[in-house]
Amino acid sequence: MESQARGGTRWKRFGVVMVPSVAASAAIGVALAQGALAASFAVSGQQFKVTTERLEGTGFVQYGALDVKHDDELVPVAVSAFNSATINKLCQSVVVPTPIGDVTVKLGAGDNPAKPVKAKNLFIDITDLNADATFTNIDIGVSVDHSSKGPTPKSGEHRVPGSFAQQADKAVLTGVKQTAWATSAGTFELNGLKMKVHKGKNECY
């Protein structure tokens, strides 16, 4: 793999590096003001799983960082950010332990190809991803402080100045399966939103 690639680049069954993803935190009650980036927040003790049939995004950047859990524990993540993204057939699930056993909160949106999920200024903190991916005008090894193609990294993040980052003008991912700690967005338009609560584990994958 070259340190820098121009034009379209396709990597099959993509791992944790270059990890654009779509996490619908609305499923657990996170409301974000239109046009404003969410403030940094302590993440819960549960990761959530997400699948999408297709994600197409413009203005992409990815870099390493640390999330802070509710008990102040630091967890390593790959932060992926888009200026804008459209997502088809989104599924998100989170398993929450309760006094009556595990409960799964499951969300779906964007099943209609004519009305996909839409997001702007999207940030996703993930630990694992598998997908087929195509990137346009990709730069690998950029300093996070000099990335220019995606949103500006959020203030208050636990990241190392000058650390490794990757960016691209455009990214298209299909067959996405990923695990995440958190997501933030300026706007998150969940067309055809549906949510169900299941007793026991009933995850997206």
Short mmCIF file of N, CA, C and O in Angstrom, two decimals, residues 55-147:
data_model
loop_
_atom_site.label_atom_id
_atom_site.label_comp_id
_atom_site.label_asym_id
_atom_site.label_seq_id
_atom_site.Cartn_x
_atom_site.Cartn_y
_atom_site.Cartn_z
N LEU A 55 -23.00 3.49 2.24
CA LEU A 55 -22.70 4.81 2.77
C LEU A 55 -21.89 5.56 1.73
O LEU A 55 -20.87 5.06 1.25
N GLU A 56 -22.34 6.76 1.37
CA GLU A 56 -21.58 7.61 0.45
C GLU A 56 -21.35 8.96 1.13
O GLU A 56 -22.29 9.64 1.53
N GLY A 57 -20.07 9.31 1.29
CA GLY A 57 -19.76 10.53 2.01
C GLY A 57 -18.73 11.37 1.28
O GLY A 57 -17.91 10.87 0.51
N THR A 58 -18.77 12.67 1.53
CA THR A 58 -17.79 13.60 0.96
C THR A 58 -17.09 14.32 2.10
O THR A 58 -17.64 14.53 3.17
N GLY A 59 -15.83 14.72 1.83
CA GLY A 59 -15.05 15.42 2.85
C GLY A 59 -14.78 14.52 4.04
O GLY A 59 -15.36 14.69 5.11
N PHE A 60 -13.87 13.55 3.87
CA PHE A 60 -13.63 12.52 4.89
C PHE A 60 -12.27 12.68 5.54
O PHE A 60 -11.27 12.97 4.87
N VAL A 61 -12.20 12.47 6.85
CA VAL A 61 -10.93 12.43 7.58
C VAL A 61 -11.05 11.38 8.68
O VAL A 61 -12.14 11.17 9.23
N GLN A 62 -9.93 10.68 8.98
CA GLN A 62 -9.92 9.66 10.03
C GLN A 62 -8.61 9.77 10.81
O GLN A 62 -7.55 9.98 10.24
N TYR A 63 -8.72 9.64 12.15
CA TYR A 63 -7.55 9.75 13.01
C TYR A 63 -7.81 9.01 14.32
O TYR A 63 -8.96 8.73 14.68
N GLY A 64 -6.75 8.69 15.04
CA GLY A 64 -6.88 8.01 16.32
C GLY A 64 -7.13 8.98 17.46
O GLY A 64 -6.68 10.12 17.44
N ALA A 65 -7.84 8.51 18.48
CA ALA A 65 -8.14 9.34 19.65
C ALA A 65 -8.52 8.42 20.81
O ALA A 65 -8.52 7.20 20.69
N LEU A 66 -8.81 9.03 21.95
CA LEU A 66 -9.27 8.31 23.13
C LEU A 66 -10.61 8.87 23.58
O LEU A 66 -10.77 10.08 23.68
N ASP A 67 -11.57 7.98 23.82
CA ASP A 67 -12.83 8.39 24.43
C ASP A 67 -12.74 8.22 25.94
O ASP A 67 -11.98 7.39 26.44
N VAL A 68 -13.52 9.00 26.66
CA VAL A 68 -13.57 8.91 28.11
C VAL A 68 -14.88 8.26 28.51
O VAL A 68 -15.96 8.74 28.16
N LYS A 69 -14.81 7.14 29.22
CA LYS A 69 -16.01 6.47 29.69
C LYS A 69 -16.57 7.18 30.92
O LYS A 69 -15.93 8.04 31.51
N HIS A 70 -17.76 6.78 31.30
CA HIS A 70 -18.44 7.42 32.43
C HIS A 70 -17.67 7.29 33.73
O HIS A 70 -17.82 8.11 34.65
N ASP A 71 -16.80 6.26 33.83
CA ASP A 71 -16.00 6.06 35.04
C ASP A 71 -14.58 6.61 34.88
O ASP A 71 -13.68 6.26 35.64
N ASP A 72 -14.37 7.46 33.86
CA ASP A 72 -13.10 8.12 33.56
C ASP A 72 -12.07 7.20 32.91
O ASP A 72 -10.93 7.62 32.68
N GLU A 73 -12.43 5.96 32.59
CA GLU A 73 -11.52 5.09 31.86
C GLU A 73 -11.36 5.60 30.43
O GLU A 73 -12.34 6.02 29.79
N LEU A 74 -10.12 5.57 29.90
CA LEU A 74 -9.88 5.98 28.53
C LEU A 74 -9.90 4.76 27.61
O LEU A 74 -9.32 3.72 27.93
N VAL A 75 -10.58 4.88 26.47
CA VAL A 75 -10.66 3.78 25.51
C VAL A 75 -10.20 4.28 24.14
O VAL A 75 -10.61 5.35 23.70
N PRO A 76 -9.32 3.54 23.45
CA PRO A 76 -8.84 3.97 22.14
C PRO A 76 -9.90 3.78 21.07
O PRO A 76 -10.62 2.77 21.06
N VAL A 77 -10.00 4.74 20.17
CA VAL A 77 -10.97 4.68 19.08
C VAL A 77 -10.35 5.23 17.81
O VAL A 77 -9.33 5.93 17.85
N ALA A 78 -10.95 4.90 16.68
CA ALA A 78 -10.64 5.55 15.42
C ALA A 78 -11.80 6.50 15.12
O ALA A 78 -12.95 6.06 14.98
N VAL A 79 -11.52 7.78 15.08
CA VAL A 79 -12.55 8.78 14.80
C VAL A 79 -12.63 8.98 13.30
O VAL A 79 -11.63 9.27 12.64
N SER A 80 -13.82 8.79 12.74
CA SER A 80 -14.06 9.03 11.33
C SER A 80 -15.06 10.16 11.20
O SER A 80 -16.07 10.18 11.89
N ALA A 81 -14.76 11.10 10.29
CA ALA A 81 -15.62 12.29 10.18
C ALA A 81 -15.89 12.60 8.71
O ALA A 81 -15.01 12.44 7.85
N PHE A 82 -17.12 13.05 8.44
CA PHE A 82 -17.54 13.45 7.11
C PHE A 82 -18.13 14.85 7.14
O PHE A 82 -18.85 15.21 8.08
N ASN A 83 -17.89 15.62 6.09
CA ASN A 83 -18.63 16.86 5.93
C ASN A 83 -20.11 16.57 5.68
O ASN A 83 -20.99 17.23 6.23
N SER A 84 -20.39 15.56 4.86
CA SER A 84 -21.77 15.15 4.60
C SER A 84 -21.77 13.68 4.20
O SER A 84 -20.78 13.16 3.68
N ALA A 85 -22.90 13.00 4.46
CA ALA A 85 -23.01 11.58 4.13
C ALA A 85 -24.47 11.22 3.90
O ALA A 85 -25.37 11.80 4.50
N THR A 86 -24.69 10.25 3.00
CA THR A 86 -25.99 9.64 2.82
C THR A 86 -25.84 8.15 3.05
O THR A 86 -24.84 7.54 2.67
N ILE A 87 -26.85 7.56 3.70
CA ILE A 87 -26.78 6.16 4.13
C ILE A 87 -28.06 5.43 3.76
O ILE A 87 -29.17 5.92 4.05
N ASN A 88 -27.93 4.26 3.16
CA ASN A 88 -29.07 3.42 2.81
C ASN A 88 -29.15 2.22 3.74
O ASN A 88 -28.15 1.58 4.02
N LYS A 89 -30.35 1.93 4.20
CA LYS A 89 -30.65 0.77 5.04
C LYS A 89 -29.74 0.73 6.28
O LYS A 89 -28.91 -0.16 6.43
N LEU A 90 -29.97 1.68 7.13
CA LEU A 90 -29.24 1.77 8.40
C LEU A 90 -29.91 0.91 9.47
O LEU A 90 -31.14 0.92 9.61
N CYS A 91 -29.11 0.16 10.19
CA CYS A 91 -29.58 -0.56 11.38
C CYS A 91 -28.60 -0.30 12.50
O CYS A 91 -27.38 -0.40 12.30
N GLN A 92 -29.11 0.07 13.67
CA GLN A 92 -28.27 0.21 14.86
C GLN A 92 -28.89 -0.55 16.02
O GLN A 92 -30.11 -0.53 16.20
N SER A 93 -28.05 -1.22 16.81
CA SER A 93 -28.55 -1.93 17.99
C SER A 93 -27.60 -1.73 19.15
O SER A 93 -26.39 -1.67 18.97
N VAL A 94 -28.17 -1.60 20.33
CA VAL A 94 -27.38 -1.52 21.55
C VAL A 94 -28.03 -2.43 22.59
O VAL A 94 -29.25 -2.43 22.75
N VAL A 95 -27.22 -3.23 23.27
CA VAL A 95 -27.70 -4.12 24.31
C VAL A 95 -27.45 -3.47 25.66
O VAL A 95 -26.31 -3.13 25.99
N VAL A 96 -28.51 -3.27 26.44
CA VAL A 96 -28.42 -2.60 27.73
C VAL A 96 -28.75 -3.59 28.85
O VAL A 96 -29.83 -4.20 28.84
N PRO A 97 -27.86 -3.78 29.81
CA PRO A 97 -28.18 -4.66 30.95
C PRO A 97 -29.21 -3.98 31.86
O PRO A 97 -29.11 -2.80 32.16
N THR A 98 -30.20 -4.74 32.29
CA THR A 98 -31.25 -4.23 33.18
C THR A 98 -31.51 -5.25 34.28
O THR A 98 -31.05 -6.39 34.21
N PRO A 99 -32.28 -4.87 35.31
CA PRO A 99 -32.62 -5.83 36.38
C PRO A 99 -33.40 -7.05 35.88
O PRO A 99 -33.42 -8.08 36.55
N ILE A 100 -34.02 -6.95 34.69
CA ILE A 100 -34.76 -8.10 34.15
C ILE A 100 -33.96 -8.82 33.06
O ILE A 100 -34.50 -9.66 32.34
N GLY A 101 -32.69 -8.50 32.95
CA GLY A 101 -31.85 -9.11 31.93
C GLY A 101 -31.52 -8.14 30.81
O GLY A 101 -31.89 -6.96 30.85
N ASP A 102 -30.81 -8.63 29.81
CA ASP A 102 -30.42 -7.77 28.69
C ASP A 102 -31.64 -7.31 27.90
O ASP A 102 -32.59 -8.07 27.68
N VAL A 103 -31.59 -6.04 27.48
CA VAL A 103 -32.62 -5.46 26.63
C VAL A 103 -31.92 -4.83 25.43
O VAL A 103 -30.93 -4.11 25.58
N THR A 104 -32.42 -5.10 24.22
CA THR A 104 -31.84 -4.54 23.01
C THR A 104 -32.73 -3.43 22.47
O THR A 104 -33.93 -3.61 22.30
N VAL A 105 -32.11 -2.27 22.25
CA VAL A 105 -32.78 -1.16 21.56
C VAL A 105 -32.29 -1.18 20.12
O VAL A 105 -31.09 -1.08 19.86
N LYS A 106 -33.22 -1.32 19.19
CA LYS A 106 -32.86 -1.50 17.77
C LYS A 106 -33.55 -0.44 16.92
O LYS A 106 -34.75 -0.22 17.04
N LEU A 107 -32.76 0.21 16.08
CA LEU A 107 -33.25 1.30 15.25
C LEU A 107 -32.98 1.02 13.79
O LEU A 107 -31.94 0.46 13.44
N GLY A 108 -33.91 1.41 12.92
CA GLY A 108 -33.71 1.29 11.48
C GLY A 108 -34.17 2.56 10.79
O GLY A 108 -35.06 3.27 11.28
N ALA A 109 -33.56 2.89 9.64
CA ALA A 109 -33.94 4.07 8.87
C ALA A 109 -33.33 3.95 7.48
O ALA A 109 -32.40 3.18 7.25
N GLY A 110 -33.87 4.76 6.54
CA GLY A 110 -33.31 4.83 5.21
C GLY A 110 -33.54 3.61 4.35
O GLY A 110 -32.75 3.34 3.44
N ASP A 111 -34.63 2.88 4.58
CA ASP A 111 -34.91 1.69 3.77
C ASP A 111 -35.34 2.05 2.34
O ASP A 111 -35.13 1.29 1.41
N ASN A 112 -35.97 3.21 2.19
CA ASN A 112 -36.41 3.68 0.87
C ASN A 112 -35.21 4.30 0.15
O ASN A 112 -34.66 5.30 0.61
N PRO A 113 -34.78 3.74 -1.01
CA PRO A 113 -33.62 4.28 -1.71
C PRO A 113 -33.77 5.76 -2.07
O PRO A 113 -32.76 6.47 -2.19
N ALA A 114 -35.01 6.21 -2.24
CA ALA A 114 -35.24 7.61 -2.59
C ALA A 114 -35.16 8.54 -1.39
O ALA A 114 -35.09 9.76 -1.55
N LYS A 115 -35.15 7.96 -0.18
CA LYS A 115 -35.09 8.77 1.04
C LYS A 115 -34.05 8.18 2.00
O LYS A 115 -34.41 7.60 3.03
N PRO A 116 -32.78 8.32 1.69
CA PRO A 116 -31.74 7.77 2.57
C PRO A 116 -31.58 8.60 3.83
O PRO A 116 -32.08 9.73 3.93
N VAL A 117 -30.88 8.05 4.80
CA VAL A 117 -30.45 8.82 5.97
C VAL A 117 -29.42 9.85 5.49
O VAL A 117 -28.58 9.56 4.65
N LYS A 118 -29.50 11.08 6.05
CA LYS A 118 -28.57 12.13 5.68
C LYS A 118 -27.93 12.72 6.93
O LYS A 118 -28.60 12.88 7.95
N ALA A 119 -26.65 13.03 6.85
CA ALA A 119 -25.94 13.61 8.00
C ALA A 119 -24.94 14.65 7.52
O ALA A 119 -24.39 14.55 6.42
N LYS A 120 -24.71 15.65 8.36
CA LYS A 120 -23.69 16.66 8.11
C LYS A 120 -22.81 16.80 9.35
O LYS A 120 -23.29 16.63 10.47
N ASN A 121 -21.52 17.11 9.12
CA ASN A 121 -20.55 17.22 10.22
C ASN A 121 -20.66 16.01 11.14
O ASN A 121 -20.90 16.13 12.35
N LEU A 122 -20.45 14.85 10.55
CA LEU A 122 -20.64 13.57 11.24
C LEU A 122 -19.32 13.06 11.79
O LEU A 122 -18.34 12.93 11.05
N PHE A 123 -19.28 12.75 13.09
CA PHE A 123 -18.11 12.18 13.76
C PHE A 123 -18.52 10.85 14.38
O PHE A 123 -19.52 10.77 15.09
N ILE A 124 -17.71 9.79 14.14
CA ILE A 124 -18.01 8.46 14.67
C ILE A 124 -16.77 7.89 15.34
O ILE A 124 -15.70 7.90 14.75
N ASP A 125 -16.91 7.41 16.57
CA ASP A 125 -15.80 6.84 17.33
C ASP A 125 -15.98 5.32 17.37
O ASP A 125 -16.84 4.83 18.09
N ILE A 126 -15.16 4.59 16.59
CA ILE A 126 -15.41 3.16 16.46
C ILE A 126 -14.17 2.34 16.79
O ILE A 126 -13.05 2.85 16.87
N THR A 127 -14.41 1.04 16.98
CA THR A 127 -13.32 0.12 17.31
C THR A 127 -13.18 -1.01 16.30
O THR A 127 -12.18 -1.71 16.31
N ASP A 128 -14.18 -1.21 15.45
CA ASP A 128 -14.12 -2.33 14.52
C ASP A 128 -15.03 -2.07 13.34
O ASP A 128 -16.14 -1.52 13.51
N LEU A 129 -14.56 -2.42 12.13
CA LEU A 129 -15.38 -2.25 10.94
C LEU A 129 -15.00 -3.23 9.86
O LEU A 129 -13.82 -3.54 9.68
N ASN A 130 -16.01 -3.74 9.14
CA ASN A 130 -15.81 -4.52 7.94
C ASN A 130 -16.70 -3.96 6.84
O ASN A 130 -17.88 -3.67 7.08
N ALA A 131 -16.14 -3.78 5.63
CA ALA A 131 -16.90 -3.23 4.51
C ALA A 131 -16.10 -3.36 3.24
O ALA A 131 -14.90 -3.63 3.27
N ASP A 132 -16.75 -3.16 2.10
CA ASP A 132 -16.07 -2.93 0.83
C ASP A 132 -16.05 -1.42 0.63
O ASP A 132 -17.07 -0.75 0.81
N ALA A 133 -14.89 -0.86 0.25
CA ALA A 133 -14.75 0.59 0.23
C ALA A 133 -14.01 1.09 -1.00
O ALA A 133 -13.07 0.45 -1.47
N THR A 134 -14.45 2.24 -1.51
CA THR A 134 -13.78 2.93 -2.60
C THR A 134 -13.56 4.37 -2.19
O THR A 134 -14.50 5.06 -1.76
N PHE A 135 -12.30 4.86 -2.28
CA PHE A 135 -11.96 6.21 -1.88
C PHE A 135 -11.45 7.00 -3.09
O PHE A 135 -10.74 6.46 -3.94
N THR A 136 -11.80 8.25 -3.16
CA THR A 136 -11.37 9.13 -4.24
C THR A 136 -10.41 10.18 -3.71
O THR A 136 -10.73 10.88 -2.74
N ASN A 137 -9.25 10.31 -4.36
CA ASN A 137 -8.23 11.29 -3.95
C ASN A 137 -7.89 11.14 -2.47
O ASN A 137 -8.10 12.05 -1.66
N ILE A 138 -7.34 9.99 -2.14
CA ILE A 138 -7.03 9.67 -0.75
C ILE A 138 -5.59 10.07 -0.41
O ILE A 138 -4.68 9.88 -1.21
N ASP A 139 -5.41 10.65 0.76
CA ASP A 139 -4.09 10.99 1.30
C ASP A 139 -3.91 10.23 2.60
O ASP A 139 -4.70 10.39 3.54
N ILE A 140 -2.87 9.41 2.69
CA ILE A 140 -2.60 8.60 3.86
C ILE A 140 -1.33 9.08 4.54
O ILE A 140 -0.30 9.25 3.88
N GLY A 141 -1.38 9.32 5.84
CA GLY A 141 -0.21 9.78 6.58
C GLY A 141 -0.18 11.27 6.81
O GLY A 141 0.85 11.83 7.18
N VAL A 142 -1.30 11.94 6.63
CA VAL A 142 -1.39 13.38 6.89
C VAL A 142 -1.37 13.63 8.40
O VAL A 142 -1.92 12.85 9.18
N SER A 143 -0.74 14.73 8.83
CA SER A 143 -0.84 15.13 10.23
C SER A 143 -2.27 15.54 10.53
O SER A 143 -2.91 16.26 9.75
N VAL A 144 -2.81 15.07 11.65
CA VAL A 144 -4.19 15.40 12.00
C VAL A 144 -4.40 16.90 12.09
O VAL A 144 -5.48 17.42 11.78
N ASP A 145 -3.37 17.66 12.44
CA ASP A 145 -3.50 19.10 12.56
C ASP A 145 -3.50 19.81 11.21
O ASP A 145 -3.82 21.00 11.14
N HIS A 146 -3.13 19.08 10.15
CA HIS A 146 -3.09 19.68 8.83
C HIS A 146 -4.07 19.01 7.86
O HIS A 146 -3.99 19.22 6.66
N SER A 147 -5.00 18.20 8.39
CA SER A 147 -6.02 17.62 7.53
C SER A 147 -6.94 18.72 7.04
O SER A 147 -7.21 19.69 7.75
#
